PDB file of C-alpha atoms in Angstrom:
ATOM      1  CA  MET A  28     -27.020-126.227 -72.715  1.00 39.00           C
ATOM      2  CA  LYS A  29     -29.068-123.461 -74.307  1.00 49.00           C
ATOM      3  CA  THR A  30     -30.565-124.197 -77.720  1.00 56.00           C
ATOM      4  CA  SER A  31     -30.343-121.550 -80.458  1.00 58.00           C
ATOM      5  CA  THR A  32     -33.461-120.238 -82.156  1.00 56.00           C
ATOM      6  CA  ALA A  33     -32.336-121.857 -85.424  1.00 55.00           C
ATOM      7  CA  GLN A  34     -32.007-125.254 -83.718  1.00 59.00           C
ATOM      8  CA  THR A  35     -35.383-124.835 -82.040  1.00 53.00           C
ATOM      9  CA  LEU A  36     -37.011-123.856 -85.354  1.00 48.00           C
ATOM     10  CA  ALA A  37     -35.502-126.904 -87.039  1.00 53.00           C
ATOM     11  CA  GLU A  38     -36.915-129.120 -84.281  1.00 57.00           C
ATOM     12  CA  LEU A  39     -40.320-127.414 -84.490  1.00 45.00           C
ATOM     13  CA  ASN A  40     -40.409-127.908 -88.267  1.00 53.00           C
ATOM     14  CA  ALA A  41     -39.310-131.540 -87.962  1.00 57.00           C
ATOM     15  CA  THR A  42     -42.115-132.265 -85.488  1.00 52.00           C
ATOM     16  CA  GLY A  43     -44.745-130.160 -87.309  1.00 55.00           C
ATOM     17  CA  SER A  44     -44.941-127.852 -84.271  1.00 47.00           C
ATOM     18  CA  ASP A  45     -44.057-124.433 -85.706  1.00 50.00           C
ATOM     19  CA  PHE A  46     -47.331-122.699 -84.892  1.00 49.00           C
ATOM     20  CA  GLU A  47     -46.076-119.306 -86.143  1.00 57.00           C
ATOM     21  CA  TRP A  48     -43.490-118.982 -83.384  1.00 58.00           C
ATOM     22  CA  TYR A  49     -41.991-115.493 -83.545  1.00 69.00           C
ATOM     23  CA  PRO A  50     -40.293-114.899 -80.189  1.00 76.00           C
ATOM     24  CA  THR A  51     -41.166-111.570 -78.631  1.00 87.00           C
ATOM     25  CA  THR A  52     -38.261-109.163 -79.058  1.00 91.00           C
ATOM     26  CA  ASN A  53     -36.250-107.827 -76.125  1.00 91.00           C
ATOM     27  CA  GLU A  54     -37.490-104.341 -77.036  1.00 94.00           C
ATOM     28  CA  ILE A  55     -41.137-105.399 -76.646  1.00 94.00           C
ATOM     29  CA  ILE A  56     -40.404-107.308 -73.428  1.00 95.00           C
ATOM     30  CA  SER A  57     -38.659-104.249 -71.945  1.00 94.00           C
ATOM     31  CA  ALA A  58     -41.671-102.061 -72.805  1.00 96.00           C
ATOM     32  CA  PHE A  59     -43.994-104.656 -71.245  1.00 97.00           C
ATOM     33  CA  HIS A  60     -41.844-104.824 -68.111  1.00 95.00           C
ATOM     34  CA  ARG A  61     -41.602-101.034 -67.714  1.00 94.00           C
ATOM     35  CA  HIS A  62     -45.382-100.700 -67.932  1.00 96.00           C
ATOM     36  CA  ALA A  63     -46.397-103.792 -65.938  1.00 95.00           C
ATOM     37  CA  ASN A  64     -43.788-103.316 -63.222  1.00 91.00           C
ATOM     38  CA  HIS A  65     -45.663-100.260 -61.883  1.00 89.00           C
ATOM     39  CA  ARG A  66     -48.576-102.608 -61.151  1.00 92.00           C
ATOM     40  CA  ARG A  67     -46.344-105.146 -59.359  1.00 92.00           C
ATOM     41  CA  PRO A  68     -48.060-108.227 -60.831  1.00 95.00           C
ATOM     42  CA  ALA A  69     -48.318-111.128 -58.389  1.00 95.00           C
ATOM     43  CA  SER A  70     -48.752-113.576 -61.278  1.00 97.00           C
ATOM     44  CA  ILE A  71     -48.276-113.529 -65.046  1.00 97.00           C
ATOM     45  CA  LEU A  72     -49.704-116.005 -67.548  1.00 97.00           C
ATOM     46  CA  ASP A  73     -48.062-116.050 -70.991  1.00 97.00           C
ATOM     47  CA  ILE A  74     -50.463-117.590 -73.508  1.00 96.00           C
ATOM     48  CA  GLY A  75     -48.469-119.063 -76.379  1.00 92.00           C
ATOM     49  CA  ALA A  76     -45.357-118.815 -74.223  1.00 92.00           C
ATOM     50  CA  GLY A  77     -42.933-120.365 -76.695  1.00 87.00           C
ATOM     51  CA  ASN A  78     -39.645-121.110 -74.953  1.00 86.00           C
ATOM     52  CA  GLY A  79     -40.500-118.854 -71.995  1.00 91.00           C
ATOM     53  CA  LYS A  80     -38.419-115.900 -73.208  1.00 91.00           C
ATOM     54  CA  VAL A  81     -40.937-113.266 -72.047  1.00 94.00           C
ATOM     55  CA  LEU A  82     -41.264-114.709 -68.550  1.00 95.00           C
ATOM     56  CA  THR A  83     -37.530-115.336 -68.178  1.00 93.00           C
ATOM     57  CA  ARG A  84     -36.615-111.826 -69.333  1.00 93.00           C
ATOM     58  CA  PHE A  85     -39.333-110.232 -67.144  1.00 93.00           C
ATOM     59  CA  LYS A  86     -37.914-112.067 -64.133  1.00 92.00           C
ATOM     60  CA  GLU A  87     -34.340-111.011 -65.004  1.00 90.00           C
ATOM     61  CA  LEU A  88     -35.369-107.364 -65.375  1.00 89.00           C
ATOM     62  CA  ASN A  89     -37.201-107.519 -62.047  1.00 85.00           C
ATOM     63  CA  GLU A  90     -34.233-109.013 -60.234  1.00 82.00           C
ATOM     64  CA  ARG A  91     -31.763-106.601 -61.815  1.00 79.00           C
ATOM     65  CA  GLY A  92     -33.758-103.451 -61.172  1.00 64.00           C
ATOM     66  CA  SER A  93     -35.322-104.084 -57.777  1.00 54.00           C
ATOM     67  CA  ASP A  94     -34.053-102.651 -54.532  1.00 53.00           C
ATOM     68  CA  ASP A  95     -34.522-104.916 -51.526  1.00 48.00           C
ATOM     69  CA  HIS A  96     -37.243-102.672 -50.105  1.00 45.00           C
ATOM     70  CA  ASP A  97     -39.064-102.557 -53.446  1.00 59.00           C
ATOM     71  CA  HIS A  98     -38.785-106.243 -54.383  1.00 65.00           C
ATOM     72  CA  TYR A  99     -41.970-108.226 -54.921  1.00 74.00           C
ATOM     73  CA  HIS A 100     -42.636-111.840 -55.793  1.00 84.00           C
ATOM     74  CA  THR A 101     -44.224-112.843 -59.095  1.00 92.00           C
ATOM     75  CA  GLU A 102     -45.401-116.324 -60.065  1.00 95.00           C
ATOM     76  CA  TYR A 103     -45.034-117.310 -63.713  1.00 96.00           C
ATOM     77  CA  PHE A 104     -47.406-119.507 -65.737  1.00 96.00           C
ATOM     78  CA  ALA A 105     -47.650-120.606 -69.357  1.00 95.00           C
ATOM     79  CA  ILE A 106     -49.906-122.118 -71.962  1.00 94.00           C
ATOM     80  CA  GLU A 107     -47.919-123.587 -74.877  1.00 91.00           C
ATOM     81  CA  LYS A 108     -48.827-126.165 -77.519  1.00 87.00           C
ATOM     82  CA  ALA A 109     -45.513-127.150 -79.125  1.00 82.00           C
ATOM     83  CA  ARG A 110     -43.827-130.026 -77.258  1.00 83.00           C
ATOM     84  CA  PRO A 111     -40.231-128.869 -77.998  1.00 82.00           C
ATOM     85  CA  LEU A 112     -41.057-125.410 -76.610  1.00 83.00           C
ATOM     86  CA  LEU A 113     -42.861-126.856 -73.585  1.00 85.00           C
ATOM     87  CA  ASP A 114     -39.787-128.926 -72.815  1.00 85.00           C
ATOM     88  CA  SER A 115     -37.587-125.819 -72.947  1.00 83.00           C
ATOM     89  CA  LEU A 116     -39.636-123.764 -70.457  1.00 89.00           C
ATOM     90  CA  PRO A 117     -37.854-122.895 -67.198  1.00 87.00           C
ATOM     91  CA  VAL A 118     -38.705-125.185 -64.282  1.00 90.00           C
ATOM     92  CA  ASP A 119     -40.180-122.319 -62.251  1.00 92.00           C
ATOM     93  CA  VAL A 120     -42.893-121.712 -64.874  1.00 94.00           C
ATOM     94  CA  GLY A 121     -46.154-123.503 -64.100  1.00 92.00           C
ATOM     95  CA  ILE A 122     -47.855-125.090 -67.114  1.00 94.00           C
ATOM     96  CA  LEU A 123     -51.589-124.304 -67.051  1.00 95.00           C
ATOM     97  CA  GLY A 124     -52.401-125.937 -70.355  1.00 92.00           C
ATOM     98  CA  THR A 125     -51.270-126.770 -73.848  1.00 91.00           C
ATOM     99  CA  ASP A 126     -53.887-126.195 -76.558  1.00 90.00           C
ATOM    100  CA  PHE A 127     -55.271-122.686 -76.089  1.00 93.00           C
ATOM    101  CA  TRP A 128     -58.396-123.475 -78.121  1.00 94.00           C
ATOM    102  CA  GLU A 129     -59.260-126.562 -76.070  1.00 92.00           C
ATOM    103  CA  GLN A 130     -59.594-124.836 -72.710  1.00 90.00           C
ATOM    104  CA  SER A 131     -61.198-121.975 -70.883  1.00 94.00           C
ATOM    105  CA  LEU A 132     -59.321-119.122 -69.219  1.00 96.00           C
ATOM    106  CA  LEU A 133     -62.167-118.531 -66.773  1.00 95.00           C
ATOM    107  CA  ASP A 134     -60.662-120.861 -64.151  1.00 95.00           C
ATOM    108  CA  LYS A 135     -57.110-119.495 -64.525  1.00 96.00           C
ATOM    109  CA  SER A 136     -57.013-116.590 -62.082  1.00 96.00           C
ATOM    110  CA  VAL A 137     -53.874-114.466 -62.542  1.00 97.00           C
ATOM    111  CA  ASP A 138     -53.007-110.819 -62.120  1.00 97.00           C
ATOM    112  CA  CYS A 139     -51.705-110.288 -65.644  1.00 98.00           C
ATOM    113  CA  ILE A 140     -51.984-112.052 -69.012  1.00 98.00           C
ATOM    114  CA  PHE A 141     -49.420-111.574 -71.786  1.00 98.00           C
ATOM    115  CA  SER A 142     -49.814-112.974 -75.295  1.00 97.00           C
ATOM    116  CA  ASN A 143     -48.026-112.651 -78.628  1.00 95.00           C
ATOM    117  CA  PRO A 144     -50.454-114.794 -80.664  1.00 93.00           C
ATOM    118  CA  PRO A 145     -50.062-116.395 -84.081  1.00 90.00           C
ATOM    119  CA  TYR A 146     -50.807-113.498 -86.421  1.00 88.00           C
ATOM    120  CA  SER A 147     -52.898-115.598 -88.833  1.00 89.00           C
ATOM    121  CA  GLU A 148     -55.497-115.946 -86.064  1.00 92.00           C
ATOM    122  CA  PHE A 149     -54.816-112.910 -83.891  1.00 94.00           C
ATOM    123  CA  VAL A 150     -58.411-111.611 -84.063  1.00 97.00           C
ATOM    124  CA  GLU A 151     -60.047-114.808 -82.763  1.00 97.00           C
ATOM    125  CA  TRP A 152     -57.202-115.354 -80.276  1.00 96.00           C
ATOM    126  CA  SER A 153     -57.451-111.793 -78.900  1.00 98.00           C
ATOM    127  CA  VAL A 154     -61.228-111.978 -78.588  1.00 98.00           C
ATOM    128  CA  LYS A 155     -61.012-115.248 -76.632  1.00 98.00           C
ATOM    129  CA  VAL A 156     -58.367-113.822 -74.288  1.00 98.00           C
ATOM    130  CA  ILE A 157     -60.338-110.614 -73.662  1.00 98.00           C
ATOM    131  CA  ARG A 158     -63.683-112.362 -73.187  1.00 97.00           C
ATOM    132  CA  GLU A 159     -62.400-115.133 -70.885  1.00 97.00           C
ATOM    133  CA  ALA A 160     -59.544-113.483 -68.988  1.00 97.00           C
ATOM    134  CA  ASN A 161     -59.781-113.906 -65.219  1.00 97.00           C
ATOM    135  CA  ALA A 162     -57.160-111.194 -64.716  1.00 97.00           C
ATOM    136  CA  ASN A 163     -56.737-107.512 -63.960  1.00 97.00           C
ATOM    137  CA  TYR A 164     -54.622-106.725 -67.027  1.00 97.00           C
ATOM    138  CA  ILE A 165     -53.887-108.036 -70.495  1.00 98.00           C
ATOM    139  CA  TYR A 166     -50.946-107.217 -72.747  1.00 98.00           C
ATOM    140  CA  LEU A 167     -51.304-108.258 -76.401  1.00 98.00           C
ATOM    141  CA  VAL A 168     -48.661-108.070 -79.134  1.00 96.00           C
ATOM    142  CA  ILE A 169     -50.859-107.873 -82.221  1.00 96.00           C
ATOM    143  CA  PRO A 170     -50.642-106.515 -85.792  1.00 94.00           C
ATOM    144  CA  GLN A 171     -51.412-102.812 -86.020  1.00 95.00           C
ATOM    145  CA  ARG A 172     -54.490-103.528 -88.118  1.00 95.00           C
ATOM    146  CA  TRP A 173     -56.199-104.726 -84.912  1.00 96.00           C
ATOM    147  CA  LYS A 174     -57.707-101.220 -84.599  1.00 95.00           C
ATOM    148  CA  ASN A 175     -59.956-102.018 -87.583  1.00 96.00           C
ATOM    149  CA  GLN A 176     -61.122-105.345 -86.184  1.00 97.00           C
ATOM    150  CA  GLN A 177     -64.606-104.829 -84.763  1.00 98.00           C
ATOM    151  CA  PRO A 178     -64.685-108.192 -82.902  1.00 98.00           C
ATOM    152  CA  ILE A 179     -61.703-107.070 -80.759  1.00 98.00           C
ATOM    153  CA  LEU A 180     -63.238-103.651 -80.071  1.00 97.00           C
ATOM    154  CA  ASN A 181     -66.579-105.304 -79.239  1.00 98.00           C
ATOM    155  CA  ALA A 182     -64.887-107.694 -76.776  1.00 98.00           C
ATOM    156  CA  ILE A 183     -63.157-104.771 -75.028  1.00 97.00           C
ATOM    157  CA  GLU A 184     -66.446-102.872 -74.825  1.00 96.00           C
ATOM    158  CA  ALA A 185     -68.359-105.925 -73.552  1.00 97.00           C
ATOM    159  CA  ARG A 186     -65.879-106.275 -70.671  1.00 96.00           C
ATOM    160  CA  LYS A 187     -66.170-102.526 -69.918  1.00 96.00           C
ATOM    161  CA  ALA A 188     -62.399-102.468 -70.252  1.00 97.00           C
ATOM    162  CA  THR A 189     -60.051 -99.663 -71.199  1.00 96.00           C
ATOM    163  CA  TYR A 190     -57.113 -99.960 -73.557  1.00 97.00           C
ATOM    164  CA  GLU A 191     -53.961 -98.116 -74.499  1.00 97.00           C
ATOM    165  CA  VAL A 192     -51.230 -98.714 -77.074  1.00 97.00           C
ATOM    166  CA  ILE A 193     -47.954 -98.899 -75.121  1.00 96.00           C
ATOM    167  CA  GLY A 194     -45.742 -98.919 -78.209  1.00 96.00           C
ATOM    168  CA  GLU A 195     -45.327 -99.750 -81.885  1.00 95.00           C
ATOM    169  CA  PHE A 196     -42.764-102.382 -82.878  1.00 93.00           C
ATOM    170  CA  ASP A 197     -41.605-104.680 -85.661  1.00 86.00           C
ATOM    171  CA  PHE A 198     -39.544-107.835 -86.021  1.00 78.00           C
ATOM    172  CA  LEU A 199     -37.225-106.559 -88.770  1.00 76.00           C
ATOM    173  CA  SER A 200     -34.158-106.666 -86.498  1.00 75.00           C
ATOM    174  CA  SER A 201     -35.389-109.353 -84.147  1.00 65.00           C
ATOM    175  CA  GLU A 202     -32.633-111.132 -82.263  1.00 65.00           C
ATOM    176  CA  ASP A 203     -34.470-114.438 -82.863  1.00 63.00           C
ATOM    177  CA  ARG A 204     -36.627-114.647 -86.001  1.00 60.00           C
ATOM    178  CA  THR A 205     -37.300-111.748 -88.354  1.00 68.00           C
ATOM    179  CA  ALA A 206     -40.657-110.859 -89.886  1.00 71.00           C
ATOM    180  CA  ARG A 207     -42.159-107.860 -91.670  1.00 74.00           C
ATOM    181  CA  THR A 208     -45.160-107.549 -89.371  1.00 82.00           C
ATOM    182  CA  LYS A 209     -45.658-104.231 -87.579  1.00 90.00           C
ATOM    183  CA  VAL A 210     -47.282-104.716 -84.184  1.00 94.00           C
ATOM    184  CA  ASP A 211     -48.689-102.772 -81.281  1.00 97.00           C
ATOM    185  CA  LEU A 212     -48.198-103.661 -77.640  1.00 97.00           C
ATOM    186  CA  VAL A 213     -51.744-103.150 -76.382  1.00 98.00           C
ATOM    187  CA  PHE A 214     -52.525-102.810 -72.672  1.00 98.00           C
ATOM    188  CA  ILE A 215     -56.092-103.684 -71.649  1.00 98.00           C
ATOM    189  CA  SER A 216     -57.266-102.969 -68.119  1.00 97.00           C
ATOM    190  CA  LEU A 217     -60.149-105.100 -66.892  1.00 95.00           C
ATOM    191  CA  CYS A 218     -60.296-103.368 -63.514  1.00 83.00           C
ATOM    192  CA  ASP A 219     -60.979 -99.821 -62.431  1.00 63.00           C
ATOM    193  CA  GLU A 220     -57.569 -98.762 -61.092  1.00 55.00           C
ATOM    194  CA  ARG A 221     -59.132 -96.109 -58.847  1.00 43.00           C
ATOM    195  CA  TYR A 222     -60.458 -98.881 -56.621  1.00 39.00           C
ATOM    196  CA  ARG A 223     -57.488-101.232 -56.853  1.00 42.00           C
ATOM    197  CA  SER A 224     -55.905-101.934 -53.475  1.00 38.00           C
ATOM    198  CA  LYS A 225     -52.249-100.958 -53.181  1.00 35.00           C
TER     199      LYS A 225
END
């Protein structure tokens, strides 16, 4: 039986586990899928995965839109701190950790990292992801003011990475939990695509 967002929020509040959980909207997930699908990611790690909505929806979009000759396999992984959300993750999602701040990403080799971090700490969170990512690509859902945050820009420069804003979004009509925050979906490439094997 699927739990509603309201029920999940009540459980998170009751257990003191609501770590700014704002589920990524379907609109943002679709934009992420359209962009990432061209790169055919072999593995995706969602950091702060919540109830697994991003990974579940990505998988559904892949299965719905793929022709047999164009189908590819993706493994799904998560890092999530809240016990009620961990318990609600799909069984095919591998748990690579719980407390993001208590571990390193250096030993977690994946093709793609996705993260919609808590916005009260998005600068520190983004910097840690960018600096430690053992991945080819990163997708971050972060407040639009990120462009004025020198620590994030410095981390991108230190990794000799490139970045691009895939889209601008908000949570005003979110199907799960509304918020007034305006965010960018930022794509960061940690590899030179000219030399990437097909």
